[in-house]
């Protein structure tokens, strides 16, 4: 069984073939059920999007501690897959701000799980991609919001200086937000932000307005000028700062999209929905895109950042690169640090056309995956994954997951997560 939501509707660029062979169960649950400001919890159904969440919560003075970037990302996808934002160095991944999941299991029974009730299932659900049960609701922590993000931009040159500065800022709890954009092997802009209710009018920048420059291009101006800056960005604009340009993917789809004339006349029309792009994309174009385009997020320990950037540079050579720090708690489940203590990790996001000579998707990505496994890192499962089954379970800790699949009778009801997402299993 799998959910009946069409593959083209997901934000992942992959179109799962399992939808054609599995029994599709329609789960059209897309409402925000309750906001409890006393308990500081929001209860939502799985198809609620981040756009819905920010529209409601910011209007009443609240927000999620971790609010992943793109408007169309759903709560179900962020729990069953994963989600991250520039506040994750304080709060962890999206799963770490969830306090309860409600699921329908293989036998049709309903179960609620929390860290203290059915805790095995609670820790096994994240990253399981819907292979332990159907998510029907989740409870997520909320925190008080402020009107603006006071954002500092600092250009840094030299990879060692970039890694030092980025690590230092990620360890400072007073930073609500930390993010880096790497424009070449030794050029980056590191951004740190705090929420505030006060703003200097002359430094206010409503970056989400349709006529504004794309955020990553705006940030690059600080690098070109070689000087830092300070801006006040409305909170919701900050949360969705990369949405209008789909990070920097839109420059490959609409090369003239950041032209001021285009922005003023047609900026309100973009971005195109990722689901629309997938729906209208033919098989030939999809294969061409797969061979000449990279969309990957690799999660590696912060101590390996310099080594990882060199590896990305040599194996795929895609810029800009997104750097987003996060704390990874030592908890049971598919993803946890090597030791018994929480560890600072970094999400390295590469989206675009590889500039490396003789790029061949399978061999280059397998090389990158091998490096990530060697440093006890993880690959986000929305992306193309070329690992064998043995390599996959070397990267992820399947001990709790497999135990629960057996106990809950999942083998006959749901595919294994590897069979659902890995290319080697689907072709």
JSON list of C-alpha atoms in Angstrom, two decimals, residues 213-332:
[
{"chain": "A", "resi": 213, "resn": "UNK", "atom": "CA", "xyz": [15.72, 40.44, -7.01]},
{"chain": "A", "resi": 214, "resn": "UNK", "atom": "CA", "xyz": [16.12, 36.74, -6.32]},
{"chain": "A", "resi": 215, "resn": "UNK", "atom": "CA", "xyz": [17.52, 36.29, -2.83]},
{"chain": "A", "resi": 216, "resn": "UNK", "atom": "CA", "xyz": [20.70, 34.42, -3.79]},
{"chain": "A", "resi": 217, "resn": "UNK", "atom": "CA", "xyz": [21.54, 37.11, -6.37]},
{"chain": "A", "resi": 218, "resn": "UNK", "atom": "CA", "xyz": [20.86, 39.82, -3.81]},
{"chain": "A", "resi": 219, "resn": "UNK", "atom": "CA", "xyz": [23.22, 38.09, -1.35]},
{"chain": "A", "resi": 220, "resn": "UNK", "atom": "CA", "xyz": [25.90, 37.77, -4.05]},
{"chain": "A", "resi": 221, "resn": "UNK", "atom": "CA", "xyz": [26.01, 41.58, -4.34]},
{"chain": "A", "resi": 222, "resn": "UNK", "atom": "CA", "xyz": [27.53, 41.70, -0.83]},
{"chain": "A", "resi": 223, "resn": "UNK", "atom": "CA", "xyz": [30.27, 39.34, -2.03]},
{"chain": "A", "resi": 224, "resn": "UNK", "atom": "CA", "xyz": [30.93, 41.43, -5.16]},
{"chain": "A", "resi": 225, "resn": "UNK", "atom": "CA", "xyz": [31.07, 44.64, -3.10]},
{"chain": "A", "resi": 226, "resn": "UNK", "atom": "CA", "xyz": [33.21, 42.84, -0.51]},
{"chain": "A", "resi": 227, "resn": "UNK", "atom": "CA", "xyz": [31.38, 44.47, 2.37]},
{"chain": "A", "resi": 228, "resn": "UNK", "atom": "CA", "xyz": [28.96, 43.28, 5.01]},
{"chain": "A", "resi": 229, "resn": "UNK", "atom": "CA", "xyz": [25.45, 44.54, 5.49]},
{"chain": "A", "resi": 230, "resn": "UNK", "atom": "CA", "xyz": [22.43, 44.59, 7.77]},
{"chain": "A", "resi": 231, "resn": "UNK", "atom": "CA", "xyz": [18.78, 44.31, 6.71]},
{"chain": "A", "resi": 232, "resn": "UNK", "atom": "CA", "xyz": [15.41, 43.86, 8.37]},
{"chain": "A", "resi": 233, "resn": "UNK", "atom": "CA", "xyz": [13.26, 41.31, 6.54]},
{"chain": "A", "resi": 234, "resn": "UNK", "atom": "CA", "xyz": [9.59, 40.61, 7.38]},
{"chain": "A", "resi": 235, "resn": "UNK", "atom": "CA", "xyz": [9.45, 37.19, 9.06]},
{"chain": "A", "resi": 236, "resn": "UNK", "atom": "CA", "xyz": [7.30, 35.42, 6.46]},
{"chain": "A", "resi": 237, "resn": "UNK", "atom": "CA", "xyz": [9.43, 36.87, 3.64]},
{"chain": "A", "resi": 238, "resn": "UNK", "atom": "CA", "xyz": [12.52, 35.52, 5.38]},
{"chain": "A", "resi": 239, "resn": "UNK", "atom": "CA", "xyz": [11.06, 32.04, 5.79]},
{"chain": "A", "resi": 240, "resn": "UNK", "atom": "CA", "xyz": [10.29, 31.84, 2.07]},
{"chain": "A", "resi": 241, "resn": "UNK", "atom": "CA", "xyz": [13.29, 33.83, 0.84]},
{"chain": "A", "resi": 242, "resn": "UNK", "atom": "CA", "xyz": [14.38, 31.08, -1.59]},
{"chain": "A", "resi": 243, "resn": "UNK", "atom": "CA", "xyz": [10.86, 30.17, -2.74]},
{"chain": "A", "resi": 244, "resn": "UNK", "atom": "CA", "xyz": [10.55, 32.60, -5.67]},
{"chain": "A", "resi": 245, "resn": "UNK", "atom": "CA", "xyz": [13.71, 31.31, -7.35]},
{"chain": "A", "resi": 246, "resn": "UNK", "atom": "CA", "xyz": [13.33, 27.69, -6.03]},
{"chain": "A", "resi": 247, "resn": "UNK", "atom": "CA", "xyz": [16.73, 28.35, -4.41]},
{"chain": "A", "resi": 248, "resn": "UNK", "atom": "CA", "xyz": [18.63, 28.90, -7.73]},
{"chain": "A", "resi": 249, "resn": "UNK", "atom": "CA", "xyz": [16.90, 26.29, -9.86]},
{"chain": "A", "resi": 250, "resn": "UNK", "atom": "CA", "xyz": [14.79, 28.88, -11.68]},
{"chain": "A", "resi": 251, "resn": "UNK", "atom": "CA", "xyz": [17.84, 30.38, -13.41]},
{"chain": "A", "resi": 252, "resn": "UNK", "atom": "CA", "xyz": [18.09, 27.12, -15.41]},
{"chain": "A", "resi": 253, "resn": "UNK", "atom": "CA", "xyz": [14.37, 27.17, -16.26]},
{"chain": "A", "resi": 254, "resn": "UNK", "atom": "CA", "xyz": [13.95, 30.92, -16.90]},
{"chain": "A", "resi": 255, "resn": "UNK", "atom": "CA", "xyz": [17.49, 32.29, -17.49]},
{"chain": "A", "resi": 256, "resn": "UNK", "atom": "CA", "xyz": [16.20, 35.88, -17.76]},
{"chain": "A", "resi": 257, "resn": "UNK", "atom": "CA", "xyz": [13.96, 35.54, -14.68]},
{"chain": "A", "resi": 258, "resn": "UNK", "atom": "CA", "xyz": [16.01, 37.92, -12.53]},
{"chain": "A", "resi": 259, "resn": "UNK", "atom": "CA", "xyz": [16.05, 40.67, -15.17]},
{"chain": "A", "resi": 260, "resn": "UNK", "atom": "CA", "xyz": [14.42, 43.79, -13.60]},
{"chain": "A", "resi": 261, "resn": "UNK", "atom": "CA", "xyz": [12.02, 44.24, -16.55]},
{"chain": "A", "resi": 262, "resn": "UNK", "atom": "CA", "xyz": [10.89, 40.60, -16.35]},
{"chain": "A", "resi": 263, "resn": "UNK", "atom": "CA", "xyz": [10.46, 40.86, -12.57]},
{"chain": "A", "resi": 264, "resn": "UNK", "atom": "CA", "xyz": [8.31, 43.99, -12.79]},
{"chain": "A", "resi": 265, "resn": "UNK", "atom": "CA", "xyz": [6.11, 42.69, -15.61]},
{"chain": "A", "resi": 266, "resn": "UNK", "atom": "CA", "xyz": [5.93, 38.95, -14.90]},
{"chain": "A", "resi": 267, "resn": "UNK", "atom": "CA", "xyz": [7.52, 38.39, -11.47]},
{"chain": "A", "resi": 268, "resn": "UNK", "atom": "CA", "xyz": [4.08, 37.72, -10.00]},
{"chain": "A", "resi": 269, "resn": "UNK", "atom": "CA", "xyz": [3.83, 34.60, -12.19]},
{"chain": "A", "resi": 270, "resn": "UNK", "atom": "CA", "xyz": [6.84, 32.80, -10.73]},
{"chain": "A", "resi": 271, "resn": "UNK", "atom": "CA", "xyz": [7.84, 30.40, -9.45]},
{"chain": "A", "resi": 272, "resn": "UNK", "atom": "CA", "xyz": [6.08, 27.71, -11.47]},
{"chain": "A", "resi": 273, "resn": "UNK", "atom": "CA", "xyz": [4.82, 24.93, -9.22]},
{"chain": "A", "resi": 274, "resn": "UNK", "atom": "CA", "xyz": [7.30, 22.03, -9.05]},
{"chain": "A", "resi": 275, "resn": "UNK", "atom": "CA", "xyz": [4.27, 19.74, -9.44]},
{"chain": "A", "resi": 276, "resn": "UNK", "atom": "CA", "xyz": [3.35, 21.49, -12.74]},
{"chain": "A", "resi": 277, "resn": "UNK", "atom": "CA", "xyz": [6.91, 21.09, -14.02]},
{"chain": "A", "resi": 278, "resn": "UNK", "atom": "CA", "xyz": [6.80, 17.37, -13.20]},
{"chain": "A", "resi": 279, "resn": "UNK", "atom": "CA", "xyz": [3.34, 16.86, -14.68]},
{"chain": "A", "resi": 280, "resn": "UNK", "atom": "CA", "xyz": [4.29, 18.45, -18.02]},
{"chain": "A", "resi": 281, "resn": "UNK", "atom": "CA", "xyz": [7.75, 16.88, -18.24]},
{"chain": "A", "resi": 282, "resn": "UNK", "atom": "CA", "xyz": [8.07, 14.03, -20.74]},
{"chain": "A", "resi": 283, "resn": "UNK", "atom": "CA", "xyz": [10.15, 10.91, -20.08]},
{"chain": "A", "resi": 284, "resn": "UNK", "atom": "CA", "xyz": [12.92, 11.95, -22.50]},
{"chain": "A", "resi": 285, "resn": "UNK", "atom": "CA", "xyz": [13.25, 15.37, -20.88]},
{"chain": "A", "resi": 286, "resn": "UNK", "atom": "CA", "xyz": [13.20, 13.79, -17.43]},
{"chain": "A", "resi": 287, "resn": "UNK", "atom": "CA", "xyz": [16.08, 11.44, -18.33]},
{"chain": "A", "resi": 288, "resn": "UNK", "atom": "CA", "xyz": [18.03, 14.29, -19.89]},
{"chain": "A", "resi": 289, "resn": "UNK", "atom": "CA", "xyz": [17.50, 16.38, -16.75]},
{"chain": "A", "resi": 290, "resn": "UNK", "atom": "CA", "xyz": [18.61, 13.47, -14.57]},
{"chain": "A", "resi": 291, "resn": "UNK", "atom": "CA", "xyz": [21.87, 13.08, -16.49]},
{"chain": "A", "resi": 292, "resn": "UNK", "atom": "CA", "xyz": [22.75, 16.78, -16.64]},
{"chain": "A", "resi": 293, "resn": "UNK", "atom": "CA", "xyz": [21.36, 18.16, -13.39]},
{"chain": "A", "resi": 294, "resn": "UNK", "atom": "CA", "xyz": [22.00, 17.60, -9.70]},
{"chain": "A", "resi": 295, "resn": "UNK", "atom": "CA", "xyz": [19.59, 18.12, -6.81]},
{"chain": "A", "resi": 296, "resn": "UNK", "atom": "CA", "xyz": [21.09, 16.73, -3.61]},
{"chain": "A", "resi": 297, "resn": "UNK", "atom": "CA", "xyz": [21.21, 17.46, 0.10]},
{"chain": "A", "resi": 298, "resn": "UNK", "atom": "CA", "xyz": [23.96, 15.68, 2.02]},
{"chain": "A", "resi": 299, "resn": "UNK", "atom": "CA", "xyz": [24.11, 15.91, 5.81]},
{"chain": "A", "resi": 300, "resn": "UNK", "atom": "CA", "xyz": [27.65, 15.62, 7.22]},
{"chain": "A", "resi": 301, "resn": "UNK", "atom": "CA", "xyz": [29.29, 16.33, 10.60]},
{"chain": "A", "resi": 302, "resn": "UNK", "atom": "CA", "xyz": [30.35, 19.99, 10.85]},
{"chain": "A", "resi": 303, "resn": "UNK", "atom": "CA", "xyz": [33.93, 18.88, 11.60]},
{"chain": "A", "resi": 304, "resn": "UNK", "atom": "CA", "xyz": [34.06, 17.42, 8.05]},
{"chain": "A", "resi": 305, "resn": "UNK", "atom": "CA", "xyz": [32.78, 20.58, 6.29]},
{"chain": "A", "resi": 306, "resn": "UNK", "atom": "CA", "xyz": [36.04, 21.54, 4.57]},
{"chain": "A", "resi": 307, "resn": "UNK", "atom": "CA", "xyz": [36.64, 17.98, 3.37]},
{"chain": "A", "resi": 308, "resn": "UNK", "atom": "CA", "xyz": [33.02, 17.74, 2.18]},
{"chain": "A", "resi": 309, "resn": "UNK", "atom": "CA", "xyz": [33.15, 21.01, 0.21]},
{"chain": "A", "resi": 310, "resn": "UNK", "atom": "CA", "xyz": [36.33, 19.82, -1.55]},
{"chain": "A", "resi": 311, "resn": "UNK", "atom": "CA", "xyz": [34.59, 16.53, -2.40]},
{"chain": "A", "resi": 312, "resn": "UNK", "atom": "CA", "xyz": [31.52, 18.32, -3.81]},
{"chain": "A", "resi": 313, "resn": "UNK", "atom": "CA", "xyz": [33.83, 20.61, -5.79]},
{"chain": "A", "resi": 314, "resn": "UNK", "atom": "CA", "xyz": [35.79, 17.72, -7.30]},
{"chain": "A", "resi": 315, "resn": "UNK", "atom": "CA", "xyz": [32.90, 15.30, -7.89]},
{"chain": "A", "resi": 316, "resn": "UNK", "atom": "CA", "xyz": [30.14, 17.57, -9.24]},
{"chain": "A", "resi": 317, "resn": "UNK", "atom": "CA", "xyz": [31.31, 21.23, -9.20]},
{"chain": "A", "resi": 318, "resn": "UNK", "atom": "CA", "xyz": [27.89, 22.86, -8.69]},
{"chain": "A", "resi": 319, "resn": "UNK", "atom": "CA", "xyz": [27.58, 26.43, -7.33]},
{"chain": "A", "resi": 320, "resn": "UNK", "atom": "CA", "xyz": [26.05, 28.11, -5.41]},
{"chain": "A", "resi": 321, "resn": "UNK", "atom": "CA", "xyz": [26.08, 25.56, -2.56]},
{"chain": "A", "resi": 322, "resn": "UNK", "atom": "CA", "xyz": [23.66, 25.95, 0.36]},
{"chain": "A", "resi": 323, "resn": "UNK", "atom": "CA", "xyz": [25.09, 25.48, 3.85]},
{"chain": "A", "resi": 324, "resn": "UNK", "atom": "CA", "xyz": [22.63, 24.99, 6.70]},
{"chain": "A", "resi": 325, "resn": "UNK", "atom": "CA", "xyz": [23.79, 23.90, 10.18]},
{"chain": "A", "resi": 326, "resn": "UNK", "atom": "CA", "xyz": [21.73, 21.62, 12.43]},
{"chain": "A", "resi": 327, "resn": "UNK", "atom": "CA", "xyz": [22.09, 19.86, 15.75]},
{"chain": "A", "resi": 328, "resn": "UNK", "atom": "CA", "xyz": [21.53, 16.10, 15.55]},
{"chain": "A", "resi": 329, "resn": "UNK", "atom": "CA", "xyz": [20.40, 14.66, 18.92]},
{"chain": "A", "resi": 330, "resn": "UNK", "atom": "CA", "xyz": [21.45, 11.18, 20.00]},
{"chain": "A", "resi": 331, "resn": "UNK", "atom": "CA", "xyz": [18.07, 9.43, 19.72]},
{"chain": "A", "resi": 332, "resn": "UNK", "atom": "CA", "xyz": [16.99, 6.02, 18.39]}
]
